[in-house]
Coordinates of C-alpha atoms in Angstrom, one line a residue:
Chain H
M1 CA 74.1 72.0 127.8
R2 CA 75.7 74.6 125.6
S3 CA 78.2 72.2 124.0
A4 CA 75.3 69.8 123.4
F5 CA 73.5 72.5 121.5
R6 CA 76.6 73.4 119.5
R7 CA 77.1 69.8 118.3
M8 CA 73.7 69.8 116.6
D9 CA 73.2 70.4 112.9
L10 CA 71.1 73.3 111.8
F11 CA 67.9 71.4 111.5
T12 CA 68.2 70.0 115.0
K13 CA 69.0 73.4 116.3
V14 CA 65.8 74.8 114.7
C15 CA 63.8 71.9 116.1
S16 CA 65.1 72.2 119.7
T17 CA 64.5 76.0 119.6
W18 CA 60.9 75.3 118.5
L19 CA 60.4 72.9 121.4
A20 CA 61.8 75.5 123.8
I21 CA 59.3 78.1 122.4
I22 CA 56.4 75.7 122.8
A23 CA 57.4 74.9 126.4
I24 CA 57.7 78.6 127.2
L25 CA 54.3 79.3 125.7
A26 CA 52.8 76.5 127.7
V27 CA 53.9 78.2 130.9
V28 CA 53.3 81.9 130.0
G29 CA 50.2 81.4 127.8
P30 CA 47.6 82.6 130.3
F31 CA 49.6 85.8 131.0
L32 CA 49.9 86.9 127.4
P33 CA 47.6 89.7 126.2
L34 CA 45.3 87.4 124.1
P35 CA 41.5 87.1 124.0
D36 CA 40.0 84.4 126.2
P37 CA 40.3 81.1 124.3
R38 CA 36.8 80.0 125.5
E39 CA 35.1 83.3 124.7
A40 CA 33.5 83.6 121.3
D41 CA 33.7 86.9 119.4
F42 CA 30.2 86.9 117.9
A43 CA 31.1 90.1 115.9
A44 CA 33.9 88.3 114.0
P45 CA 33.1 84.6 113.3
G46 CA 35.3 82.9 110.7
V47 CA 37.5 85.9 110.0
K48 CA 40.7 85.5 108.0
P49 CA 44.2 85.8 109.5
F50 CA 45.6 89.3 110.2
S51 CA 42.2 90.7 111.1
P52 CA 42.1 93.4 113.7
G53 CA 42.1 91.8 117.2
H54 CA 42.6 88.3 115.8
L55 CA 46.1 87.8 114.5
L56 CA 45.4 84.3 113.1
G57 CA 41.7 84.8 112.6
T58 CA 38.8 83.0 114.2
D59 CA 36.9 79.8 113.6
S60 CA 33.3 79.6 112.6
N61 CA 32.2 80.0 116.3
G62 CA 34.3 83.2 116.7
Y63 CA 37.0 81.5 118.9
D64 CA 40.3 83.2 118.5
L65 CA 42.7 80.8 116.8
L66 CA 46.0 82.2 118.2
S67 CA 44.7 82.3 121.7
N68 CA 43.4 78.7 121.4
V69 CA 46.6 77.3 119.9
V70 CA 48.8 79.1 122.5
N71 CA 46.6 78.0 125.5
G72 CA 46.1 74.6 124.0
T73 CA 49.8 74.0 124.2
R74 CA 49.5 73.7 127.9
V75 CA 47.1 70.8 127.9
S76 CA 48.6 69.0 125.0
L77 CA 52.1 69.3 126.3
M78 CA 51.0 68.4 129.9
I79 CA 49.3 65.2 128.6
S80 CA 52.4 64.1 126.6
L81 CA 55.0 65.1 129.3
V82 CA 53.1 63.5 132.2
S83 CA 52.3 60.3 130.3
V84 CA 55.8 59.9 129.0
L85 CA 57.5 60.8 132.3
V86 CA 55.3 58.6 134.5
G87 CA 54.9 55.8 131.9
G88 CA 58.7 55.9 131.2
L89 CA 59.5 55.8 134.9
I90 CA 57.3 52.9 135.6
G91 CA 58.1 51.1 132.4
S92 CA 61.9 51.5 132.6
S93 CA 61.9 50.5 136.3
I94 CA 60.1 47.3 135.5
G95 CA 62.2 46.7 132.4
I96 CA 65.5 47.2 134.2
I97 CA 64.6 45.1 137.2
S98 CA 63.2 42.3 135.1
A99 CA 66.3 42.1 132.9
Y100 CA 68.5 42.3 136.0
V101 CA 66.8 39.4 137.9
R102 CA 66.0 37.3 134.8
G103 CA 64.2 34.0 135.6
R104 CA 60.5 33.5 135.9
F105 CA 59.8 37.2 136.8
D106 CA 61.4 38.3 133.5
G107 CA 59.3 35.7 131.6
I108 CA 56.1 37.0 133.1
V109 CA 57.0 40.7 132.5
S110 CA 58.0 40.0 128.9
T111 CA 54.8 38.1 128.2
L112 CA 52.7 40.9 129.8
F113 CA 54.5 43.5 127.7
N114 CA 53.9 41.4 124.6
I115 CA 50.3 41.1 125.4
I116 CA 49.8 44.8 125.8
L117 CA 51.8 45.6 122.7
S118 CA 49.7 43.2 120.7
I119 CA 46.9 45.8 120.8
P120 CA 47.8 48.6 118.4
N121 CA 48.8 51.8 120.4
L122 CA 45.9 54.0 119.3
V123 CA 43.3 51.2 119.6
L124 CA 44.5 50.5 123.2
G125 CA 44.3 54.2 124.1
L126 CA 40.9 54.5 122.5
S127 CA 39.5 51.6 124.4
L128 CA 40.9 52.7 127.7
V129 CA 39.6 56.3 127.3
A130 CA 36.2 55.1 126.0
V131 CA 35.7 52.8 129.0
L132 CA 37.1 55.0 131.7
A133 CA 35.6 58.3 130.6
T134 CA 32.0 56.9 130.4
S135 CA 29.7 59.0 132.4
P136 CA 27.2 57.3 134.7
D137 CA 24.4 59.4 133.2
P138 CA 24.4 59.6 129.4
S139 CA 22.8 63.1 129.4
I140 CA 25.6 64.6 131.6
P141 CA 28.9 64.5 129.7
V142 CA 32.1 63.9 131.7
S143 CA 33.9 67.1 132.8
S144 CA 36.8 68.1 130.7
N145 CA 39.3 67.9 133.6
R146 CA 38.3 64.4 134.3
R147 CA 38.7 63.6 130.6
I148 CA 42.2 65.1 130.6
F149 CA 43.1 62.9 133.6
V150 CA 41.7 59.8 132.0
I151 CA 43.6 60.5 128.7
M152 CA 46.8 60.9 130.7
L153 CA 46.2 57.7 132.6
S154 CA 45.4 55.8 129.4
L155 CA 48.4 57.1 127.4
T156 CA 50.7 56.4 130.4
F157 CA 49.5 52.8 130.3
V158 CA 50.2 52.7 126.5
I159 CA 53.8 54.1 127.1
I160 CA 54.7 51.6 129.9
P161 CA 55.4 48.6 127.7
I162 CA 57.0 50.6 124.9
L163 CA 59.7 52.1 127.1
G164 CA 59.7 49.0 129.3
R165 CA 60.8 46.9 126.4
I166 CA 63.5 49.4 125.4
A167 CA 64.9 49.5 129.0
R168 CA 64.8 45.7 129.3
G169 CA 66.7 45.3 126.0
A170 CA 69.3 47.9 126.9
T171 CA 69.8 46.4 130.4
L172 CA 70.3 42.9 128.9
A173 CA 73.2 44.3 126.9
W174 CA 74.9 45.8 130.0
V175 CA 74.2 43.2 132.7
N176 CA 76.9 40.7 131.7
R177 CA 79.6 43.3 131.1
E178 CA 82.8 42.8 133.0
F179 CA 82.5 45.7 135.3
V180 CA 79.0 44.6 136.4
V181 CA 80.2 41.0 137.0
A182 CA 83.2 42.4 138.9
A183 CA 81.0 44.6 141.1
R184 CA 78.8 41.6 141.9
S185 CA 81.8 39.4 142.7
M186 CA 83.1 42.0 145.1
G187 CA 79.8 41.7 147.0
M188 CA 78.2 45.0 145.9
R189 CA 74.5 45.0 146.7
D190 CA 72.1 44.6 143.8
K191 CA 70.4 48.0 144.5
D192 CA 73.8 49.7 144.3
I193 CA 74.8 47.9 141.1
I194 CA 71.5 48.9 139.4
F195 CA 71.8 52.5 140.4
K196 CA 75.6 53.0 139.9
H197 CA 76.3 50.8 137.0
I198 CA 73.1 49.9 135.1
V199 CA 70.9 53.0 135.2
P200 CA 73.5 55.5 134.0
N201 CA 74.2 53.3 130.9
V202 CA 70.6 52.6 130.1
L203 CA 69.3 56.1 130.6
P204 CA 70.5 57.6 127.3
A205 CA 68.6 55.0 125.3
I206 CA 65.5 55.8 127.3
Y207 CA 65.9 59.6 126.8
S208 CA 66.1 59.3 123.0
V209 CA 63.1 57.0 122.7
G210 CA 61.3 59.2 125.3
F211 CA 61.5 62.2 122.8
L212 CA 60.0 60.0 120.1
A213 CA 57.3 58.9 122.6
I214 CA 56.3 62.5 123.3
G215 CA 55.7 62.9 119.6
V216 CA 53.7 59.7 119.5
V217 CA 51.5 60.9 122.5
I218 CA 50.9 64.4 120.8
V219 CA 49.6 62.5 117.7
A220 CA 47.6 60.2 119.9
E221 CA 45.9 63.1 121.7
G222 CA 44.9 64.6 118.3
S223 CA 43.7 61.2 117.0
L224 CA 41.6 60.5 120.1
S225 CA 40.0 63.9 119.7
L226 CA 39.2 63.2 116.0
L227 CA 37.7 59.9 117.2
G228 CA 35.5 61.8 119.5
V229 CA 37.0 60.7 122.9
G230 CA 39.6 63.5 123.3
V231 CA 39.5 66.7 125.4
V232 CA 36.1 67.4 123.8
D233 CA 35.2 70.9 125.0
G234 CA 38.5 71.9 126.5
V235 CA 41.4 73.9 125.1
S236 CA 44.0 71.6 123.4
W237 CA 45.4 71.1 120.0
G238 CA 43.4 67.9 119.5
A239 CA 40.2 69.6 120.6
M240 CA 40.9 72.4 118.1
I241 CA 41.5 70.0 115.3
A242 CA 38.4 68.0 116.2
R243 CA 36.3 71.2 116.3
V244 CA 37.5 72.5 112.9
A245 CA 37.6 69.2 111.1
G246 CA 34.0 69.6 110.2
E247 CA 34.4 73.1 108.7
F248 CA 37.6 72.8 106.6
T249 CA 35.5 72.8 103.5
Y250 CA 34.6 76.5 103.9
L251 CA 37.1 77.8 106.5
P252 CA 40.4 76.1 105.6
H253 CA 42.5 78.6 107.6
S254 CA 41.0 77.5 110.9
M255 CA 42.3 74.0 110.2
Y256 CA 45.8 75.1 109.0
V257 CA 46.7 76.7 112.4
P258 CA 46.4 73.8 114.8
V259 CA 47.5 71.2 112.2
T260 CA 50.7 73.2 111.4
V261 CA 51.6 73.7 115.1
L262 CA 51.0 70.1 115.9
A263 CA 52.9 68.8 112.9
L264 CA 55.9 71.0 113.6
S265 CA 56.0 69.9 117.2
V266 CA 56.0 66.2 116.3
I267 CA 58.7 66.8 113.6
A268 CA 60.8 68.6 116.2
C269 CA 60.4 65.8 118.8
N270 CA 61.3 63.2 116.3
Q271 CA 64.3 65.1 115.0
V272 CA 65.6 65.7 118.5
G273 CA 65.0 62.1 119.5
D274 CA 66.6 60.9 116.3
H275 CA 69.6 63.2 116.9
L276 CA 70.1 61.7 120.3
R277 CA 69.7 58.2 119.0
S278 CA 72.2 58.7 116.2
R279 CA 74.7 60.0 118.7
L280 CA 74.2 56.8 120.7
D281 CA 73.8 54.6 117.6
L282 CA 71.0 52.5 119.0
R283 CA 69.3 50.2 116.6
E284 CA 66.5 48.9 118.9
G285 CA 65.1 52.3 119.7
K286 CA 62.3 52.2 117.2
I287 CA 58.7 52.9 118.1
Chain O
M1 CA 66.7 17.0 111.7
K2 CA 66.9 20.5 110.4
R3 CA 63.3 20.3 109.1
L4 CA 62.1 19.3 112.5
G5 CA 63.9 22.3 114.0
A6 CA 62.1 24.6 111.6
L7 CA 58.8 23.0 112.4
G8 CA 59.5 23.3 116.1
S9 CA 60.2 27.0 115.9
V10 CA 57.1 27.5 113.9
L11 CA 55.0 25.7 116.5
R12 CA 56.7 27.6 119.3
Q13 CA 55.9 30.9 117.6
L14 CA 52.3 29.8 117.1
G15 CA 52.1 28.9 120.8
Q16 CA 53.3 32.3 121.8
A17 CA 50.8 33.9 119.5
V18 CA 47.9 32.0 121.2
V19 CA 49.1 33.0 124.7
V20 CA 49.3 36.7 123.6
V21 CA 45.8 36.5 122.0
I22 CA 44.3 35.0 125.1
G23 CA 46.0 37.5 127.3
S24 CA 44.9 40.5 125.3
T25 CA 41.3 39.5 124.9
L26 CA 41.1 38.6 128.6
F27 CA 42.5 42.1 129.3
L28 CA 39.9 43.7 127.1
S29 CA 37.1 41.7 128.7
L30 CA 38.2 42.6 132.2
L31 CA 38.6 46.2 131.2
L32 CA 34.8 46.5 130.8
R33 CA 34.5 45.7 134.5
L34 CA 36.4 49.0 135.1
L35 CA 33.5 51.1 133.7
P36 CA 32.5 53.8 136.1
V37 CA 29.0 52.6 135.7
G38 CA 28.1 48.9 135.8
L39 CA 27.4 46.9 132.7
A40 CA 24.1 45.8 134.2
E41 CA 23.2 49.5 134.5
I42 CA 24.0 50.2 130.9
Y43 CA 22.3 47.1 129.4
A44 CA 19.3 46.8 131.7
G45 CA 18.9 50.2 133.2
G46 CA 15.3 51.0 132.9
F47 CA 14.0 47.4 133.4
D48 CA 11.7 46.1 136.1
E49 CA 12.9 43.3 138.4
A50 CA 11.7 40.3 136.5
S51 CA 12.8 41.3 132.9
R52 CA 16.0 42.7 134.3
A53 CA 17.0 39.3 135.7
A54 CA 16.1 37.7 132.4
R55 CA 18.1 40.2 130.4
L56 CA 21.2 39.8 132.6
K57 CA 21.0 36.1 132.2
E58 CA 20.6 36.5 128.5
L59 CA 23.7 38.7 128.3
R60 CA 25.5 36.4 130.8
L61 CA 26.1 39.4 133.1
D62 CA 25.0 37.2 136.1
K63 CA 28.2 35.2 135.6
D64 CA 31.5 36.1 137.2
P65 CA 34.1 37.9 134.9
V66 CA 36.2 34.8 134.2
T67 CA 33.3 32.6 133.2
F68 CA 31.9 35.4 131.2
Y69 CA 35.2 35.7 129.3
L70 CA 35.5 32.0 128.7
L71 CA 32.0 31.9 127.2
W72 CA 32.8 35.0 125.2
L73 CA 36.0 33.4 123.9
R74 CA 34.0 30.2 122.8
D75 CA 31.6 32.4 120.9
F76 CA 34.3 34.6 119.4
V77 CA 36.2 31.5 118.1
A78 CA 32.9 30.3 116.6
G79 CA 32.4 33.6 114.8
D80 CA 29.7 35.0 117.1
F81 CA 30.9 38.4 118.2
G82 CA 28.1 39.2 120.6
P83 CA 25.0 41.3 120.4
I84 CA 24.3 45.0 119.8
V85 CA 21.4 45.8 122.2
S86 CA 19.1 48.5 121.2
P87 CA 17.4 50.5 124.0
G88 CA 14.1 49.0 123.2
G89 CA 15.4 45.5 124.0
G90 CA 16.0 44.1 120.5
T91 CA 19.4 42.7 119.6
T92 CA 21.3 42.5 116.3
P93 CA 24.5 40.4 116.1
V94 CA 27.8 42.3 115.9
A95 CA 28.9 39.7 113.3
D96 CA 26.6 41.5 110.8
K97 CA 28.4 44.8 111.3
V98 CA 31.8 43.1 111.1
G99 CA 30.8 41.4 107.9
S100 CA 30.0 44.7 106.2
A101 CA 32.7 46.9 107.8
L102 CA 35.8 44.7 108.0
P103 CA 36.2 44.1 104.3
I104 CA 36.2 47.9 103.7
S105 CA 38.9 48.4 106.3
L106 CA 40.9 45.5 104.9
Q107 CA 40.6 46.9 101.4
L108 CA 41.8 50.3 102.6
M109 CA 44.8 48.8 104.3
F110 CA 45.6 46.6 101.3
Y111 CA 45.6 49.6 99.0
V112 CA 47.8 51.5 101.4
Q113 CA 50.4 48.7 101.7
V114 CA 50.5 48.1 97.9
V115 CA 50.9 51.8 97.1
A116 CA 53.5 52.2 99.8
L117 CA 55.6 49.3 98.5
V118 CA 55.3 50.2 94.9
V119 CA 56.5 53.7 95.6
S120 CA 59.2 53.0 98.2
V121 CA 61.0 50.1 96.6
P122 CA 62.3 52.1 93.6
L123 CA 62.7 55.2 95.8
G124 CA 64.8 53.2 98.4
I125 CA 67.0 51.7 95.7
Y126 CA 67.5 55.1 94.0
T127 CA 68.4 56.9 97.2
A128 CA 70.8 54.2 98.2
Y129 CA 72.4 54.2 94.7
R130 CA 72.8 58.0 94.8
S131 CA 73.8 57.9 98.5
G132 CA 75.4 61.0 99.7
K133 CA 74.6 62.9 96.5
R134 CA 72.3 65.9 96.6
S135 CA 69.2 64.1 95.2
D136 CA 69.5 61.5 98.0
K137 CA 69.9 64.1 100.7
A138 CA 66.9 66.0 99.4
I139 CA 64.7 62.9 99.2
S140 CA 65.9 61.5 102.6
Y141 CA 65.3 64.8 104.5
G142 CA 61.9 65.3 102.9
L143 CA 60.9 61.7 103.7
F144 CA 62.1 62.0 107.3
T145 CA 60.0 65.1 107.8
A146 CA 57.0 63.4 106.1
S147 CA 57.3 60.3 108.4
S148 CA 56.8 62.5 111.4
I149 CA 53.7 64.3 110.1
P150 CA 50.6 62.5 111.6
N151 CA 48.3 60.9 109.0
F152 CA 45.3 62.9 109.9
V153 CA 47.2 66.1 109.1
F154 CA 47.9 64.7 105.6
G155 CA 44.3 63.7 105.4
L156 CA 43.0 67.2 106.3
L157 CA 45.5 69.0 104.1
L158 CA 44.9 66.7 101.1
A159 CA 41.1 66.9 101.5
V160 CA 41.2 70.7 101.6
F161 CA 43.7 71.0 98.7
F162 CA 42.5 68.4 96.2
G163 CA 38.9 68.1 97.5
V164 CA 37.9 71.7 98.0
T165 CA 40.4 74.2 96.6
L166 CA 41.0 72.3 93.3
A167 CA 37.9 70.2 93.6
W168 CA 39.5 67.3 91.6
L169 CA 38.5 64.5 93.9
P170 CA 35.6 64.0 96.3
P171 CA 36.8 65.2 99.8
L172 CA 34.6 62.7 101.7
G173 CA 32.5 59.6 101.3
Y174 CA 32.8 56.0 100.1
V175 CA 31.6 54.2 97.0
S176 CA 31.8 50.4 96.9
P177 CA 33.7 48.9 93.9
G178 CA 30.6 47.0 92.9
E179 CA 28.6 50.2 92.6
N180 CA 30.9 52.3 90.5
L181 CA 34.5 51.2 90.0
V182 CA 35.9 54.5 88.8
E183 CA 34.2 56.5 91.6
H184 CA 35.4 53.9 94.1
F185 CA 39.0 54.6 93.1
R186 CA 38.4 58.3 93.1
T187 CA 37.1 58.3 96.6
M188 CA 39.9 56.1 97.8
I189 CA 42.8 58.2 96.5
L190 CA 42.9 60.8 99.3
P191 CA 42.5 58.4 102.3
V192 CA 45.0 56.0 100.8
A193 CA 47.5 58.8 100.1
S194 CA 47.2 60.2 103.6
L195 CA 48.0 56.8 105.2
A196 CA 50.6 55.8 102.6
I197 CA 52.9 58.8 102.7
P198 CA 54.2 58.2 106.3
L199 CA 54.6 54.5 105.4
I200 CA 56.5 55.3 102.2
A201 CA 58.9 57.4 104.3
T202 CA 59.5 54.5 106.8
Y203 CA 59.9 51.9 104.1
T204 CA 62.3 53.9 102.0
R205 CA 64.5 54.7 104.9
L206 CA 64.8 51.0 105.9
L207 CA 65.4 49.8 102.3
R208 CA 68.0 52.5 101.7
A209 CA 70.0 51.5 104.7
D210 CA 69.9 47.8 103.8
V211 CA 70.7 48.4 100.1
I212 CA 73.7 50.5 101.1
A213 CA 74.9 47.7 103.3
T214 CA 74.4 45.1 100.6
L215 CA 76.2 47.2 98.0
R216 CA 79.4 46.7 100.0
E217 CA 79.2 42.9 99.7
D218 CA 81.9 41.2 97.6
Y219 CA 79.4 39.6 95.2
V220 CA 78.3 43.0 94.1
T221 CA 81.8 44.0 93.3
M222 CA 82.0 40.6 91.4
A223 CA 78.9 41.4 89.4
V224 CA 80.2 44.9 88.6
S225 CA 83.5 43.5 87.4
K226 CA 81.6 41.0 85.2
G227 CA 80.2 44.0 83.4
L228 CA 76.5 43.6 84.4
S229 CA 74.4 46.7 84.0
N230 CA 73.7 48.7 87.2
K231 CA 70.0 48.2 86.8
R232 CA 70.4 44.4 86.6
I233 CA 72.6 44.4 89.7
L234 CA 70.3 46.5 91.7
F235 CA 67.1 44.7 91.0
S236 CA 68.3 41.1 90.7
H237 CA 71.3 40.9 93.0
V238 CA 70.8 43.6 95.6
L239 CA 67.0 43.9 96.2
R240 CA 66.2 40.5 97.5
P241 CA 68.9 40.2 100.2
S242 CA 68.1 43.8 101.2
S243 CA 64.4 43.3 101.7
V244 CA 64.3 41.3 105.0
T245 CA 64.0 44.4 107.2
L246 CA 61.4 45.9 104.9
F247 CA 59.4 42.7 105.1
T248 CA 59.5 42.6 109.0
S249 CA 58.6 46.3 109.1
F250 CA 55.7 45.7 106.7
A251 CA 54.1 43.4 109.3
L252 CA 55.0 45.6 112.3
N253 CA 53.5 48.6 110.6
M254 CA 50.1 46.8 110.4
G255 CA 49.5 47.9 114.0
A256 CA 50.1 51.6 113.3
L257 CA 48.2 51.3 110.1
M258 CA 45.1 49.8 112.0
G259 CA 45.1 52.8 114.3
G260 CA 45.6 55.2 111.4
T261 CA 42.8 53.5 109.5
L262 CA 40.4 54.2 112.4
V263 CA 41.2 57.9 112.3
I264 CA 41.2 58.3 108.5
E265 CA 37.9 56.4 108.2
Q266 CA 36.3 58.8 110.6
L267 CA 37.8 61.8 108.8
F268 CA 36.7 60.7 105.3
T269 CA 33.4 59.1 106.6
I270 CA 34.3 55.6 105.2
P271 CA 32.0 53.0 106.8
G272 CA 34.8 50.6 107.9
L273 CA 35.6 49.2 111.3
G274 CA 36.9 52.6 112.6
S275 CA 33.5 54.2 112.0
E276 CA 31.8 51.2 113.7
I277 CA 34.1 51.6 116.7
G278 CA 33.1 55.3 116.9
I279 CA 29.4 54.4 116.8
A280 CA 29.9 51.7 119.4
I281 CA 31.5 54.2 121.8
F282 CA 28.9 56.8 121.3
S283 CA 26.0 54.4 121.7
R284 CA 27.7 52.6 124.6
Q285 CA 27.8 49.2 122.9
F286 CA 30.7 47.9 125.0
F287 CA 30.2 44.2 124.0
A288 CA 30.6 45.3 120.4
L289 CA 33.6 47.5 121.2
Q290 CA 35.2 44.5 123.0
S291 CA 34.8 42.3 119.9
Y292 CA 36.0 45.0 117.4
V293 CA 39.2 45.6 119.4
A294 CA 39.7 41.9 119.9
I295 CA 39.5 41.4 116.1
L296 CA 42.1 44.1 115.6
A297 CA 44.4 42.6 118.2
V298 CA 44.0 39.1 116.8
G299 CA 44.7 40.4 113.3
F300 CA 47.8 42.2 114.5
V301 CA 49.2 39.1 116.3
L302 CA 48.5 37.0 113.3
F303 CA 50.4 39.3 111.0
N304 CA 53.4 39.5 113.2
T305 CA 53.6 35.7 113.7
L306 CA 53.2 35.1 110.0
A307 CA 55.9 37.6 109.2
D308 CA 58.2 36.0 111.8
I309 CA 57.7 32.6 110.4
A310 CA 58.1 33.8 106.8
V311 CA 61.3 35.7 107.5
G312 CA 62.6 32.6 109.1
F313 CA 62.1 30.7 105.9
V314 CA 63.4 33.5 103.6
D315 CA 66.5 34.1 105.6
P316 CA 67.4 31.1 107.9
R317 CA 70.1 33.2 109.6
T318 CA 67.5 35.2 111.5
R319 CA 66.0 32.0 112.8
E320 CA 69.3 30.8 114.3
R321 CA 70.0 34.2 115.7
R322 CA 66.6 34.4 117.4
R323 CA 67.1 31.0 119.0
A324 CA 70.5 32.1 120.4

């Protein structure tokens, strides 16, 4: 772990440190001495940064920006981690198995991946959330917890074919190597070959693309919010951006805060993913 | 024989495209059946028994999902994208909305791709030519960072800076070119810039890598020893063989650009397909949503297939490799 950190260049070190800070804030956020993110300070709406009691100022409703951005980390990071972990696990299992067994199963899996990938990422996520988060009664909006769940589910679905195709491609490159053929000819069981010989070799490729995918999902969460189907009245970066997008003409600082944090996190994810990829020199790992 | 081989590979690619298009539209059609509330409830909620049956028959909701899809597909191919049903019971065809919104979105994407190519081709060649020097490092690092910044962040920042703080350009809105050509370009600058910057970063990186590889070829050394000027070598000997990856990426990025266009249209209140999709979601027009998304998917598949075929003709080596 330590030697891995030492081998990074300065920019990558800064980026991974930033990601670590974000991850810590996501966990300890609620225990920090900050105002309640959902409680409006009516005495101080739209105050500038470095005002008393509001280090980064407030938006036009009086919501504390620092508290919202710190507490929003939890939801935004949870959505991206869960969808990339679950989607990556499902996708790469399917990809590895289909490349290992080949034949008709592989043909069907590849076609299904191609079909899902033919719908642009964001458009697919948008349609899934729009359909699944429709409330039976138009006058009662869907609760924010249910929305978070639906967004996670939809983005997981978006991630499955992306990582699945990477895993399939990487497996195809290993499956005919001598040591795999040797293991098979010695009568090793398929399950053991996959876990002992294929998975350890394919895993690095999946990690590095996984980091890029986390960035993609963070952006997707923000975009969905701007399109009006995100975590509408909850606490997340996307929700913050959607709320302040209408008031940037007169309160630009309330927009700078979430936008900067989000952009820095995506840059950091991409840099760390790119660093891993350049160490592995994988050309197919492009999202 | 070789000609026939090329034709065969084109036909096979077209066949795959048809399979993918049918698969994705079927998927979208079946997705509507996953609504937590039935389509019948949405489209004929407050109706009495008799008019409800008539309405369901009219919208084909009395059919099973597969028949429904097949009829939808027949209409879709014929250019009938389904109805938008108002609560009162009147219907307007989705095709009308598509007719007014799609050209605006296409126009936006066209501007973005043109601007991205015009900026990134010279930039890619320059950074490759100066590879390893300080100016290359500065531009490459800057572009890498720019490529990871989401387009809506650029959109918001540009709108605040140029639209509000400096007040040089209108921060929102859309003016059609027929109405006022100068205003049209003024309103398009900010949305086009916010979509083009990440693309410029991607294209420049790809072109830089390919140009560096091409510069190592023997025929470049040959051209240098003949005494040709650097400019001539770069633009007439190096650019063309180096542009295949760029060309493929151009098509692949259409998908990301479509998604980006939706968000940017919403942000800058441009009445394109993105805004129509937003309206369809809010007013629960799921038939319209299905058709809009299907149009995007079909367009994306079409672009990729055309790019595949075109690359095969430009560089026959890739065609052989793909077959292997």
